[in-house]
Every structure is written in structure tokens, then in C-alpha cells.
Tab-separated table of C-alpha atoms and ligand atoms in Angstrom:
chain	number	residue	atom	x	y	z
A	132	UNK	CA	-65.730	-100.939	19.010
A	133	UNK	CA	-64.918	-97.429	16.830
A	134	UNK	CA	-63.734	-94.320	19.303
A	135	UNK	CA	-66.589	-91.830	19.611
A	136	UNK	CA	-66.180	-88.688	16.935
A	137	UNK	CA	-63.242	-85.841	18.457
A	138	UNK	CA	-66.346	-83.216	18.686
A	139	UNK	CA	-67.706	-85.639	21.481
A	140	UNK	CA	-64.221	-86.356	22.747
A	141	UNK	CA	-63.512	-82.850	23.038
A	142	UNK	CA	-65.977	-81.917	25.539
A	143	UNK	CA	-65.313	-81.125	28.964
A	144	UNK	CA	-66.914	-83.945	31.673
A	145	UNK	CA	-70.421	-83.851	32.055
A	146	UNK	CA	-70.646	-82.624	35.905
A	147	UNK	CA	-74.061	-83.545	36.178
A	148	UNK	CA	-73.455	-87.038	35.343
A	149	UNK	CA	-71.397	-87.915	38.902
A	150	UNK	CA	-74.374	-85.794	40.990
A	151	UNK	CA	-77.228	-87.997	38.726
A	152	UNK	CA	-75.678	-91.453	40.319
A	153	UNK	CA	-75.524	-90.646	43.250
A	154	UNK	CA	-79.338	-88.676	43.031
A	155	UNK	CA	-80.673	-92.218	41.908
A	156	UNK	CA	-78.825	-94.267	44.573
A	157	UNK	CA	-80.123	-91.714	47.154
A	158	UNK	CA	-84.158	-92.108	45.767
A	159	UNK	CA	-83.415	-95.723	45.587
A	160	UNK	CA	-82.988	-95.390	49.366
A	161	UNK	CA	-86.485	-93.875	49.823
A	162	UNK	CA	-84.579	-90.605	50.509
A	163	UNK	CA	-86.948	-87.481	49.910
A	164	UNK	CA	-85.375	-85.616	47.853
A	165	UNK	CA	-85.706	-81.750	47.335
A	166	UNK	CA	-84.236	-81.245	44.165
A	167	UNK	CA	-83.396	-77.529	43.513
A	168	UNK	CA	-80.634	-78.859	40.898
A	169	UNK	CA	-82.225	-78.289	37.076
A	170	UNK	CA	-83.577	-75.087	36.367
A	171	UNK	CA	-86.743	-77.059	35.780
A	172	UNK	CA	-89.989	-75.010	36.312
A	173	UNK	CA	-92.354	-76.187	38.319
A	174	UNK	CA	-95.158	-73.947	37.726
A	175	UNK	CA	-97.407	-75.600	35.601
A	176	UNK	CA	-98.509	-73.504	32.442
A	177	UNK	CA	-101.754	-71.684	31.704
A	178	UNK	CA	-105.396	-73.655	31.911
A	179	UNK	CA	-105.985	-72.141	28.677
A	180	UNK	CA	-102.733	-73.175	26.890
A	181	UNK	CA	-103.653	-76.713	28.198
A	182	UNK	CA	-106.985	-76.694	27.033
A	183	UNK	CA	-105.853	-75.077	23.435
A	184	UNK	CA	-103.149	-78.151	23.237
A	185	UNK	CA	-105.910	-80.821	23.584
A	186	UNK	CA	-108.454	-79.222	21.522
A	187	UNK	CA	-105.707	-79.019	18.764
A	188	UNK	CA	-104.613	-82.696	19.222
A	189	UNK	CA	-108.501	-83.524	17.992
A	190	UNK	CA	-107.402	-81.931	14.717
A	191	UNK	CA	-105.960	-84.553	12.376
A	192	UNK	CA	-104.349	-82.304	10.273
A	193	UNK	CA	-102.294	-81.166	13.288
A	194	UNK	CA	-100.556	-84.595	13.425
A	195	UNK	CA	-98.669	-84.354	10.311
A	196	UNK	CA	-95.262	-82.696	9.849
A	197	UNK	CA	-95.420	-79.034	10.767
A	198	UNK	CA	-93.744	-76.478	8.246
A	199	UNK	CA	-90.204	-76.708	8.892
A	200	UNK	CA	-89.615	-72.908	9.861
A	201	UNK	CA	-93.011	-72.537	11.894
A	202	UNK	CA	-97.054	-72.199	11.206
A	203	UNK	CA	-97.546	-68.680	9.785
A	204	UNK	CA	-99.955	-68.200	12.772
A	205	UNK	CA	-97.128	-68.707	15.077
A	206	UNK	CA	-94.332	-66.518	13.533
A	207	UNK	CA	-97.270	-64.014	13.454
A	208	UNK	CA	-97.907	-64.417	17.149
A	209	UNK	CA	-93.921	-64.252	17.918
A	210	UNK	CA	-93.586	-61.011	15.894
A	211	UNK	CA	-97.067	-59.205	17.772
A	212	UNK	CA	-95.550	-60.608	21.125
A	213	UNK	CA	-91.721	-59.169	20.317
A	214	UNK	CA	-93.716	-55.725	19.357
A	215	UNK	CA	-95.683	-55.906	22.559
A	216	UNK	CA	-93.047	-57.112	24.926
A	217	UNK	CA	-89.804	-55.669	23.762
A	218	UNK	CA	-91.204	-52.581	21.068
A	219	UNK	CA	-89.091	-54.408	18.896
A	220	UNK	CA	-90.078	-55.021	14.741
A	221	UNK	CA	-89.765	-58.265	13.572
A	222	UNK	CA	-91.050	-59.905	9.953
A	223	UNK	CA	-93.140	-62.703	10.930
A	224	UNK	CA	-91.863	-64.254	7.614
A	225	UNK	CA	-88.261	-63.819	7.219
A	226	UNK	CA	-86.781	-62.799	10.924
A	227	UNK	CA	-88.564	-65.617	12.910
A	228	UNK	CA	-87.762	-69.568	13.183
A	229	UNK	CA	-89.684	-72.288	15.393
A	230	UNK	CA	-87.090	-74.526	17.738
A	231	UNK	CA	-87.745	-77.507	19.478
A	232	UNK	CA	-86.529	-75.795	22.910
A	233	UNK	CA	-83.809	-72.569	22.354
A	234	UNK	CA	-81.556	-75.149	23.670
A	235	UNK	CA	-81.455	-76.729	20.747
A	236	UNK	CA	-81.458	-73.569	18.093
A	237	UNK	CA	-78.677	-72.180	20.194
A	238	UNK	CA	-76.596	-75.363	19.575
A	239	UNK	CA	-77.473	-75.683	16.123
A	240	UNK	CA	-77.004	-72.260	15.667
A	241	UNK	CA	-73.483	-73.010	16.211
A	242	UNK	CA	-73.212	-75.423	13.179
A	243	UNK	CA	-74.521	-72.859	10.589
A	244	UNK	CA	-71.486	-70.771	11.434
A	245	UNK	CA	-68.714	-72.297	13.456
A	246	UNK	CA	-65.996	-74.310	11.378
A	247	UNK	CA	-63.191	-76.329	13.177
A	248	UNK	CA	-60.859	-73.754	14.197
A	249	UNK	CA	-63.132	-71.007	14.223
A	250	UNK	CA	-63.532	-68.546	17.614
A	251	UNK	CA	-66.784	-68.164	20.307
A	252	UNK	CA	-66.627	-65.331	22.972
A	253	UNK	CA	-68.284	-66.838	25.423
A	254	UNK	CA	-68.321	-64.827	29.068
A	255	UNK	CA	-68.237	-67.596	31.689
A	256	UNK	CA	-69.821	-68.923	34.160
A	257	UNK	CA	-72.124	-69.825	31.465
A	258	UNK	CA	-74.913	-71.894	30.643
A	259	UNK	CA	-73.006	-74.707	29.123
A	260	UNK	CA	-74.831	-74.911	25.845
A	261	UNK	CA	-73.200	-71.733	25.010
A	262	UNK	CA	-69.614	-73.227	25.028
A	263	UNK	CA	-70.976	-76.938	24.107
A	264	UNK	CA	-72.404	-75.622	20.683
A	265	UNK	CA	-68.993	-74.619	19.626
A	266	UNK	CA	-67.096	-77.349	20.529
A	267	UNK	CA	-69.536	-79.536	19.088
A	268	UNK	CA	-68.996	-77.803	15.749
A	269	UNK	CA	-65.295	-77.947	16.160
A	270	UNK	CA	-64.661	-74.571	17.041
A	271	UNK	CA	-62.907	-73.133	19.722
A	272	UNK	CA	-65.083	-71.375	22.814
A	273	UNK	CA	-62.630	-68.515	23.722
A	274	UNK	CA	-63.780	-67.672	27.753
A	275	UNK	CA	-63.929	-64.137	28.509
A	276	UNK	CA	-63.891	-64.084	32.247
A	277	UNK	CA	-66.492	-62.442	34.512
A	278	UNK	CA	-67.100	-61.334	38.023
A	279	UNK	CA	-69.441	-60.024	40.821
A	280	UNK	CA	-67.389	-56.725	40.379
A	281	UNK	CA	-68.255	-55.813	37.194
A	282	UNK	CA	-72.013	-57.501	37.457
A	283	UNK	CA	-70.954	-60.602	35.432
A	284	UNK	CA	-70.335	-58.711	32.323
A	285	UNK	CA	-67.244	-58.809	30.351
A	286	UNK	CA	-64.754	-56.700	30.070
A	287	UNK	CA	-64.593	-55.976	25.875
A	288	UNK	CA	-61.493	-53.925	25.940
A	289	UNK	CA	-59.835	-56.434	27.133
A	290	UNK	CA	-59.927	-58.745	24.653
A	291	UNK	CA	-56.940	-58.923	22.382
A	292	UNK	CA	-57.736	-57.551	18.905
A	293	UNK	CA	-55.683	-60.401	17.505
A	294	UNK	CA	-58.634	-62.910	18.926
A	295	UNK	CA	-61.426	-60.497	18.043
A	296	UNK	CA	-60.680	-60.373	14.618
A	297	UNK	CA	-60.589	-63.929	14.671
A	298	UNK	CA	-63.978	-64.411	16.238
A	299	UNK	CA	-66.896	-65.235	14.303
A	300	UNK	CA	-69.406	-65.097	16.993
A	301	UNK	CA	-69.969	-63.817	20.781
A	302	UNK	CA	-72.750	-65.437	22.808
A	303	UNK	CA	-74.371	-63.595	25.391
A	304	UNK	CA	-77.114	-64.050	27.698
A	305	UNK	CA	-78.927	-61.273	30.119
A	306	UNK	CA	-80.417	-62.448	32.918
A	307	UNK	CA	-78.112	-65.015	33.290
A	308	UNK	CA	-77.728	-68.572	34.207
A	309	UNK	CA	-76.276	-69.413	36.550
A	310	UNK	CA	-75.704	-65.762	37.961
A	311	UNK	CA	-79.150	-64.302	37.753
A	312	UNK	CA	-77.222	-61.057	36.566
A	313	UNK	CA	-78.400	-58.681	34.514
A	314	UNK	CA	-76.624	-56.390	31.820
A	315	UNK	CA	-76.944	-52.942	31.290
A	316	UNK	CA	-78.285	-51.014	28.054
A	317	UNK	CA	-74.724	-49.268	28.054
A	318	UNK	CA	-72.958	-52.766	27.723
A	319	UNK	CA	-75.249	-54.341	25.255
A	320	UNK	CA	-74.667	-50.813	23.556
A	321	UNK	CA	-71.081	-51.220	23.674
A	322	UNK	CA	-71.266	-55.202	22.674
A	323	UNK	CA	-73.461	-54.019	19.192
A	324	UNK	CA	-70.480	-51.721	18.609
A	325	UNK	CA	-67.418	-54.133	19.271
A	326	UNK	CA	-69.232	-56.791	17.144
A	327	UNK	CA	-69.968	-54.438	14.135
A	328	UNK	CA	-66.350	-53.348	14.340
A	329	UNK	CA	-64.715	-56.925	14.435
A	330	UNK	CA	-67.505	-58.216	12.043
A	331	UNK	CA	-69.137	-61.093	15.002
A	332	UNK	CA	-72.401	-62.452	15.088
A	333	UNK	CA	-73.915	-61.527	18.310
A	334	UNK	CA	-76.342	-64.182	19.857
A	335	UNK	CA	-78.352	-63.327	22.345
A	336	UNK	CA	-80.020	-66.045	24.533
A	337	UNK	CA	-82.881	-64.269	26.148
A	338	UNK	CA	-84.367	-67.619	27.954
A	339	UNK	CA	-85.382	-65.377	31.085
A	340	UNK	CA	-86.823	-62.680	29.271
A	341	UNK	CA	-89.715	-62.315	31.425
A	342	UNK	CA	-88.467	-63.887	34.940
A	343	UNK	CA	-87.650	-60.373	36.368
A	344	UNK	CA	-88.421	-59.065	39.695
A	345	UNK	CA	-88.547	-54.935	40.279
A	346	UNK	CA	-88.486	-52.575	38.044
A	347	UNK	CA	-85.681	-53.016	35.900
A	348	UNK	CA	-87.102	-55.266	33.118
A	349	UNK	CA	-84.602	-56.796	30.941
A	350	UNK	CA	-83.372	-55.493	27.834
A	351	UNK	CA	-83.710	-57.236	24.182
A	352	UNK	CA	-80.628	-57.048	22.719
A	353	UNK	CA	-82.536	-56.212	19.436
A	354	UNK	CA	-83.952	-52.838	20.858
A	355	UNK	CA	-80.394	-51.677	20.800
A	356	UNK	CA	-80.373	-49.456	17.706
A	357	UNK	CA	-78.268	-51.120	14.936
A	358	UNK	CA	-78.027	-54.283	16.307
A	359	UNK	CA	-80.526	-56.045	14.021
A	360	UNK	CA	-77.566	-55.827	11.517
A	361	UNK	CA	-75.878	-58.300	13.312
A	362	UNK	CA	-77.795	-60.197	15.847
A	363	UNK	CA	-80.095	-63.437	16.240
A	364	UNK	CA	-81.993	-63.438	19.671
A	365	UNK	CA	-83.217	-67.040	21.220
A	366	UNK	CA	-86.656	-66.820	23.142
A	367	UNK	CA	-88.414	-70.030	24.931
A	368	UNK	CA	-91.551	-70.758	26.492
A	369	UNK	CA	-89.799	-73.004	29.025
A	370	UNK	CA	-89.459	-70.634	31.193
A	371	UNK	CA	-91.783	-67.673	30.767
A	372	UNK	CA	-95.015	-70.410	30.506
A	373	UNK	CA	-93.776	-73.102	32.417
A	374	UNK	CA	-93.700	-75.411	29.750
A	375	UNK	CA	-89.957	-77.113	29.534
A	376	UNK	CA	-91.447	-80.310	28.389
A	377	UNK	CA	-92.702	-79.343	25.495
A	378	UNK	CA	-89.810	-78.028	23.873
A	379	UNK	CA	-91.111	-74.577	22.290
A	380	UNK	CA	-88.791	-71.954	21.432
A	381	UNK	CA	-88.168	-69.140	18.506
A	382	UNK	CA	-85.338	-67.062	17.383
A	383	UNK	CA	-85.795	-63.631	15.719
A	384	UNK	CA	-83.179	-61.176	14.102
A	385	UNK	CA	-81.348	-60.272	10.855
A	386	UNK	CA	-82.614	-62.309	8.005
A	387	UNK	CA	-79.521	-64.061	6.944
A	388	UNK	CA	-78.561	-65.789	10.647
A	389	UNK	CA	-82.500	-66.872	10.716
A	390	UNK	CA	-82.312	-68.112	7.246
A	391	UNK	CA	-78.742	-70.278	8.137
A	392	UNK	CA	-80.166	-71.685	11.384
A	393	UNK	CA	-83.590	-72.789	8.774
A	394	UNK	CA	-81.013	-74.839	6.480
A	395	UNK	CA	-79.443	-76.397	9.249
A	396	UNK	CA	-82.612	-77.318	10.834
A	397	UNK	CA	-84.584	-78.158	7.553
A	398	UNK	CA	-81.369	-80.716	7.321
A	399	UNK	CA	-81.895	-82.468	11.005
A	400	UNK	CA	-85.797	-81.985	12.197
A	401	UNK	CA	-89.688	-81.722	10.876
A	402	UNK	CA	-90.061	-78.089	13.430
A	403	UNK	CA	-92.106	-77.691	15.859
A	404	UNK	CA	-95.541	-80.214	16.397
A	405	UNK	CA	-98.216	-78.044	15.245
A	406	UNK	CA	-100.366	-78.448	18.338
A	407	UNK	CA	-97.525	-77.272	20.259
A	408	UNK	CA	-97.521	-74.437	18.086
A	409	UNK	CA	-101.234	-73.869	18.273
A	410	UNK	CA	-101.361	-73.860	22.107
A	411	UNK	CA	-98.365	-71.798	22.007
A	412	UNK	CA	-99.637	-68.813	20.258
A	413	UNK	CA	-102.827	-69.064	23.250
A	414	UNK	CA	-99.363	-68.631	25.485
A	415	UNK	CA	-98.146	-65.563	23.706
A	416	UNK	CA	-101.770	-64.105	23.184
A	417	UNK	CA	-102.427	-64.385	26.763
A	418	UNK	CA	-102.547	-61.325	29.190
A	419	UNK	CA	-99.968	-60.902	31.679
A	420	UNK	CA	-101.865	-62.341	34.632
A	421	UNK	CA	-99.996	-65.259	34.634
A	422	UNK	CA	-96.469	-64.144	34.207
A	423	UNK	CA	-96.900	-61.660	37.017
A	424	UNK	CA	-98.215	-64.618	39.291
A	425	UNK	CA	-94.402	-66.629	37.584
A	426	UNK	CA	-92.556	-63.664	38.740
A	427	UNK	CA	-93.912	-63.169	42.214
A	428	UNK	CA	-94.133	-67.261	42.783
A	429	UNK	CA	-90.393	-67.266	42.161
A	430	UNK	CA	-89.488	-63.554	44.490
A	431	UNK	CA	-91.193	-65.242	47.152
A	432	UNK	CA	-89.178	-68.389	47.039
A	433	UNK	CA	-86.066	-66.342	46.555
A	434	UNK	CA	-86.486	-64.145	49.343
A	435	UNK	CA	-87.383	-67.225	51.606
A	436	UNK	CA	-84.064	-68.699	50.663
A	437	UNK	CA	-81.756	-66.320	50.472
A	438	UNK	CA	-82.317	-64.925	53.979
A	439	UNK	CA	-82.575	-68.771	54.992
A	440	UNK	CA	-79.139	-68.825	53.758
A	441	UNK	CA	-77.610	-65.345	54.713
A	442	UNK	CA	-79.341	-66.664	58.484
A	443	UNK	CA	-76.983	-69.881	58.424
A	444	UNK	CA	-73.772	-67.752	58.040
A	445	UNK	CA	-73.903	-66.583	53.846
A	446	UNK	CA	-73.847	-63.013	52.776
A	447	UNK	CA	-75.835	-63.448	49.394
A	448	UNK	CA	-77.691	-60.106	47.480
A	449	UNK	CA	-81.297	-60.801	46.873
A	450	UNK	CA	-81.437	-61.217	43.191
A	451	UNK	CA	-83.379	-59.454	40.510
A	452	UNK	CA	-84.530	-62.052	38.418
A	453	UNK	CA	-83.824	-65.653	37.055
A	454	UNK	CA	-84.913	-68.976	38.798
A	455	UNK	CA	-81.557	-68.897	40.495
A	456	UNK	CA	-79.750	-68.273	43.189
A	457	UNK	CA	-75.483	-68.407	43.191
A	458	UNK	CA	-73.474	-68.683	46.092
A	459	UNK	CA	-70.046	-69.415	47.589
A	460	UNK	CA	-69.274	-72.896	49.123
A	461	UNK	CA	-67.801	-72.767	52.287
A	462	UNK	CA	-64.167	-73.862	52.933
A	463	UNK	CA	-62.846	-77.385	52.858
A	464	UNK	CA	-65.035	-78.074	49.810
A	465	UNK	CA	-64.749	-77.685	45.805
A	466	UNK	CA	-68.204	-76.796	44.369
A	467	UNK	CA	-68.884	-80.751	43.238
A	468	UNK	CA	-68.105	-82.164	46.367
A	469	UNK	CA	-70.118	-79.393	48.150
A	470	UNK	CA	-73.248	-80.822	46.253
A	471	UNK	CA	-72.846	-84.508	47.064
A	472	UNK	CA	-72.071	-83.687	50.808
A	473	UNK	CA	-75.132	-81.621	50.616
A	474	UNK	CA	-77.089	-84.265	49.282
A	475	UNK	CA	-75.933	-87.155	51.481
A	476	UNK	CA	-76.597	-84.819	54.772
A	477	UNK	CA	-79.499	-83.512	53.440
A	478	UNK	CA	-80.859	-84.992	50.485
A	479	UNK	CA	-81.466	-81.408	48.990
A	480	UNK	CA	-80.307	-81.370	45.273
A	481	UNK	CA	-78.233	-78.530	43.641
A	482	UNK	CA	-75.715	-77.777	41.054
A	483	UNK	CA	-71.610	-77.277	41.330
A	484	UNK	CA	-70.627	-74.170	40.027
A	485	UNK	CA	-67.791	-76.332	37.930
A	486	UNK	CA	-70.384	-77.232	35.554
A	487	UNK	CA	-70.765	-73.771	34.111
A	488	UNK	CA	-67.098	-73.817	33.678
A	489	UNK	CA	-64.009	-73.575	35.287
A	490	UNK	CA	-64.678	-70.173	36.592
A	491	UNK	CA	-67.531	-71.355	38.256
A	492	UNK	CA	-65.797	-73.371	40.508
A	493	UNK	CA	-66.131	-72.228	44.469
A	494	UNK	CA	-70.222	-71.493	44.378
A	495	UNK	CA	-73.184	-73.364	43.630
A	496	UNK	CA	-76.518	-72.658	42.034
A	497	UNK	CA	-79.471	-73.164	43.481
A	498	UNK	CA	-82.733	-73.499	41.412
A	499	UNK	CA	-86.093	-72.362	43.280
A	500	UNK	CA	-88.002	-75.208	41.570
A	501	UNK	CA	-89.939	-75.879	44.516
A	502	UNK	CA	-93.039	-74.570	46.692
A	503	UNK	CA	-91.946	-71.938	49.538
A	504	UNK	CA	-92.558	-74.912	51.674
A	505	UNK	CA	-89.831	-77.463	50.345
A	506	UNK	CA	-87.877	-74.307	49.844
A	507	UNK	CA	-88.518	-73.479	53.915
A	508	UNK	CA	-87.405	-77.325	54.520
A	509	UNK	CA	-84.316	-76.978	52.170
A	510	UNK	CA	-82.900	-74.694	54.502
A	511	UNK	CA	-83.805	-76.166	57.930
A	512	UNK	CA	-82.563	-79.387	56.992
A	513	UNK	CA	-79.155	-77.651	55.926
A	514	UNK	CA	-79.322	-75.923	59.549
A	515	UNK	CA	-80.056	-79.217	61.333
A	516	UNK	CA	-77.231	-80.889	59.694
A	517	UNK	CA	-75.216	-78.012	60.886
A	518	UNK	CA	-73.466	-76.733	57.471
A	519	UNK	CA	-73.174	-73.028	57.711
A	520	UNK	CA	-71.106	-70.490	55.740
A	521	UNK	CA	-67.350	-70.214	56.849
B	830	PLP	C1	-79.712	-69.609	29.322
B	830	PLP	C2	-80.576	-70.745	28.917
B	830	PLP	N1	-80.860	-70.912	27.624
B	830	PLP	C3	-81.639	-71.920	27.208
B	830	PLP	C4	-82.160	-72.841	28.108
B	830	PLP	C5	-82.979	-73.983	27.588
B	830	PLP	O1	-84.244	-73.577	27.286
B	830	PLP	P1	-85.207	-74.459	26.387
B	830	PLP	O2	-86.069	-75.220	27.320
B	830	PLP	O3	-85.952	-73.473	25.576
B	830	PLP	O4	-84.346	-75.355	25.530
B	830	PLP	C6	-81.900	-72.712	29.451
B	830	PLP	C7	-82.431	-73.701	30.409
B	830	PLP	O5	-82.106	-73.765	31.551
B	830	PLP	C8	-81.087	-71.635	29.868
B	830	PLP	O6	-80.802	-71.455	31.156
């Protein structure tokens, strides 16, 4: 039998993959299960972007291969919704691509520019796509460390200008998974100018856009003046319309990045199923009656388990936005081994902190996938098996 390829042999263990067997040997027990491990939405998506998706399935035409860089309907919908959403200015026809997911535009994004050897900033804990990508593409994630104390963004002047010149790309991603932090204008400001000065390609994964909570709405990274000149910006319906199944996402910014991530994808896929693409411009025309409902469905469930939590012993902040909800382990434990003790004592379901990276290790994320009611249940069955925080 022939050895895998290095770029598969080169990444870190799959985390996930220990919790998964032992998830299936607890279902095969008849255990119920609460699993607040994927950030999986549960909230199912708009009536109408249902009902667009069948009446577009009755259209034959809508069964052959799509366009491989999107409908023009659809990168017309993407560039009203940027305008509308983020007062940003986007060219339906040359600054906007279709993905299957922005999973998988942020990965491939990585092959269009990343050559074996090359450099990533990546601030970690991070989603692990954004350190996968590279690897996968033979390059070298370089981790820029983050903390509570600076609100999980990175320190730039840190970073050795011997590395910086070296780095072709940065990825960043505000609100963030797993943290559920959010950046400031004055560091996105200050990430525009340290990638224009070191000549890096700033990615922006903006997958919870919309899942805010107060006030403070997140920030585009293209409304920061300039930053068009060097940025491409990943969007999905997963989250903000509930539809992670049906792998939908889009990536807008400067011309040349969107035209690089088109070759590489014109090279593996067909785009995006047109009926998917048909149902989701209803998505993106909709008002914003159903994204307010997304937004208080998942405060509620916050608030409900976060002072659950803080009740058993934890000190955690209420969080601004995100599905998620990070938080120390208590002593005795390392984050994995948190997670399966939780799950054979409980049989509730969530992630080790290790499997954002190594600077993850020590907390755990918590997903509010679940009504308030499983959430409520989560956290009495944690009290009645008597783990607290300590
Ligand atoms: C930061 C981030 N980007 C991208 C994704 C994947 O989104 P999609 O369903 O569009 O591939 C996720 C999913 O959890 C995510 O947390």
C-alpha cells in the first residue's frame, strides 16, 4: 500500500476523530445525546428560501452545470446585499465568486497562493481551516498567539519583520470561532496597514457576519478604506440562514485574489447548483425578520448557559455574538479529556479547545445548537453529575 501524500501527513491529528468514536459508541448505547459539539445550526432556514429551492428544482434547466463563478443573478444579489449590509461596493462581475460552503473557498484559497515553503499568519485559537489550508498547500501556518487580554487579537508589532516579509498571506476572522471575539475598526485599520507595508494578502473569513448580539455590529474588513487593494472577504449562508447543508458561500474583494480562487476552482468543481443559487438570492433578498429572530434565538440560549455555567462554579463574560461559548476546564483535566469525561457523565457533546490549536488547549467550546430546553438540561445534567468549576 503507497504512504498517503506529505500535505496529508503533515497535518496535525484530527481531535474530533477520538470524540466521534466514542459519540457513536455512546448513541449505540441508546444514550441521549445533547450535542453542543459542531457549530451546526439548528435553526432551520426561511419558508420562503425553502419554497424558492423546490420551485427551482421543477426547472430543468436548473439541473445542469451552473456557471463556474456563479449565476449573474446571484453575484448581483451578493453585491446589493454587501451594499446593504456592510455599505461596501462590490462588481457583481469581477469582485464576487460562488463556493460550495466558505469552508471550502477558504481552503482553496490557499492553493491559488501558498507554495511549499511559503508563510500564513494565522492568530490562534483558530478555526482550523485557517491553518489546514496552508498546510495542505505545503506552506507553513506561522501562529501568532492571542489572548483574553488583548480581546483575541494579535499583537502585529510583534511579529518579526524577518517573518513578515516572508509572509504571503494573514488570515483573519472577526467574530471568531471558537472565541466569539470581536475585533475592533482600529485593529482591522492597523492589519490593512501592516499588510500593505509587507505586501500580504489579507483574508478575511466573515462566516458570522450577521450572528451579533447588541449594538456593536461587526465590521467588514472591506469597509476599511484601502483595504480592497489587498483583501478577499469569505461570506456563507451557513450560518446567517441556517442552511449548512447546502453548502452556499461567496467571496468578494480585489479582482485579482477573486479571479485566482476562479482558476483554482474552475480546475476542481462545476460551482454552485443553480437551485441553490436561486433560493439563495430569496435568502439575501429577504428582510431582516428572520436574522433578528437567528440573533435573539441564539442570546437567549447563551444567556441560559452561561449563567448555568457561571452558577456551577465558572466565571465566563456573556458574549457578543457567534454560536459559541469558550471556557476554561477545570483542573485535573486537558481540554480532550474534559470532553469525553463530559460525555460519559453526561452524554452532553462539546469540543476540546486542542482542536483549534495548541493554544487552545485548557478551555472548551460550546456550540448553542440546541433549543433553550436541551440547553437548560445540558447544564443540570452537568450539576447532577457534580462537575463544577475549580
Ligand atoms: C470561521 C468559520 N469559517 C467557515 C466556516 C464554514 O462555513 P461554511 O458552511 O460556509 O463552509 C465555519 C463553520 O463553522 C467557521 O466557523
Amino acid at each position: 500500500m503507497q504512504k498517503e501524500a506529505d500535505r496529508l501527513l503533515k497535518l496535525p491529528i484530527y481531535v474530533f476523530a477520538q470524540l466521534d468514536k466514542l459519540k457513536a459508541k455512546e448513541y449505540a448505547k441508546g444514550v441521549d445525546l445533547i450535542d453542543l459539539g459542531m457549530g451546526n445550526p439548528d435553526i432551520p432556514p426561511p419558508p420562503e428560501v425553502i419554497d424558492s429551492l423546490v420551485e427551482s428544482l421543477k426547472n430543468p434547466e436548473n439541473h445542469r452545470y451552473p456557471s463556474f463563478e456563479g449565476a449573474p443573478e446571484f453575484k448581483q444579489a451578493v453585491s446589493d446585499w454587501c451594499k446593504k449590509q456592510y455599505n461596501i461596493n462590490i462588481d457583481p462581475e469581477h469582485e464576487v465568486v460562488t463556493l460550495i460552503g466558505s469552508k471550502e473557498g477558504v481552503v482553496h484559497f490557499a492553493f491559488a497562493y501558498i507554495n511549499p515553503g511559503d508563510i500564513t499568519l494565522v492568530p490562534m485559537p483558530a478555526y482550523p481551516a485557517h491553518f489546514r489550508g496552508t498546510i495542505l498547500a505545503g506552506g507553513d501556518p506561522y501562529i501568532l498567539p492571542t489572548t483574553s487580554h488583548r480581546g483575541f487579537m494579535p499583537d502585529l508589532k510583534i511579529i518579526d519583520p524577518a517573518i513578515a516579509q516572508k509572509a504571503k498571506m494573514m488570515i483573519l476572522s472577526y467574530p471568531t470561532n471558537p472565541t466569539a471575539s470581536f475585533a475592533t475598526k482600529e485593529f482591522f485599520k492597523e492589519a490593512v496597514d501592516f499588510c500593505k507595508k509587507y505586501d500580504i494578502i489579507l483574508v478575511h473569513d466573515f462566516a458570522y457576519a450577521e450572528i451579533y448580539f447588541g449594538d456593536e455590529k461587526p465590521i467588514s474588513m472591506l469597509s476599511i478604506p484601502g483595504a480592497k487593494d489587498i483583501c478577499i472577504e469569505f461570506h456563507t449562508t451557513s450560518k446567517t440562514f441556517g442552511m449548512p447543508g447546502w453548502r452556499c458561500g461567496f467571496a468578494v474583494g480585489k479582482r485579482e485574489l477573486i479571479e485566482s480562487l476562479r482558476k483554482i476552482k474552475t480546475n476542481l468543481d462545476y460551482g454552485l447548483f443553480t437551485a441553490v443559487q436561486k433560493a439563495a438570492i430569496t435568502a439575501l433578498q429577504l428582510g431582516n425578520g428572520y436574522i433578528d429572530n437567528v440573533r435573539k434565538t441564539y442570546e437567549k440560549r447563551m444567556h441560559l448557559f452561561v449563567d448555568g455555567m457561571n452558577s456551577l462554579g465558572w466565571n465566563i463574560e456573556k458574549t457578543k455574538g457567534t454560536m459559541y461559548v469558550w471556557l476554561p476546564v477545570p483542573s485535573g483535566f486537558d481540554s480532550t479529556e474534559f470532553c469525553m469525561y463530559l460525555l460519559e457523565k453526561t452524554g452532553v457533546v462539546v469540543s476540546p479547545g486542542v482542536a483549534f490549536g495548541d493554544l487552545g488547549e485548557g478551555y472548551i467550546r460550546v456550540a448553542m445548537v440546541a433549543p433553550e430546553a436541551r440547553i437548560i438540561e445540558a447544564v443540570d445534567r452537568i450539576k447532577k453529575a457534580g462537575i463544577c468549576f475549580k
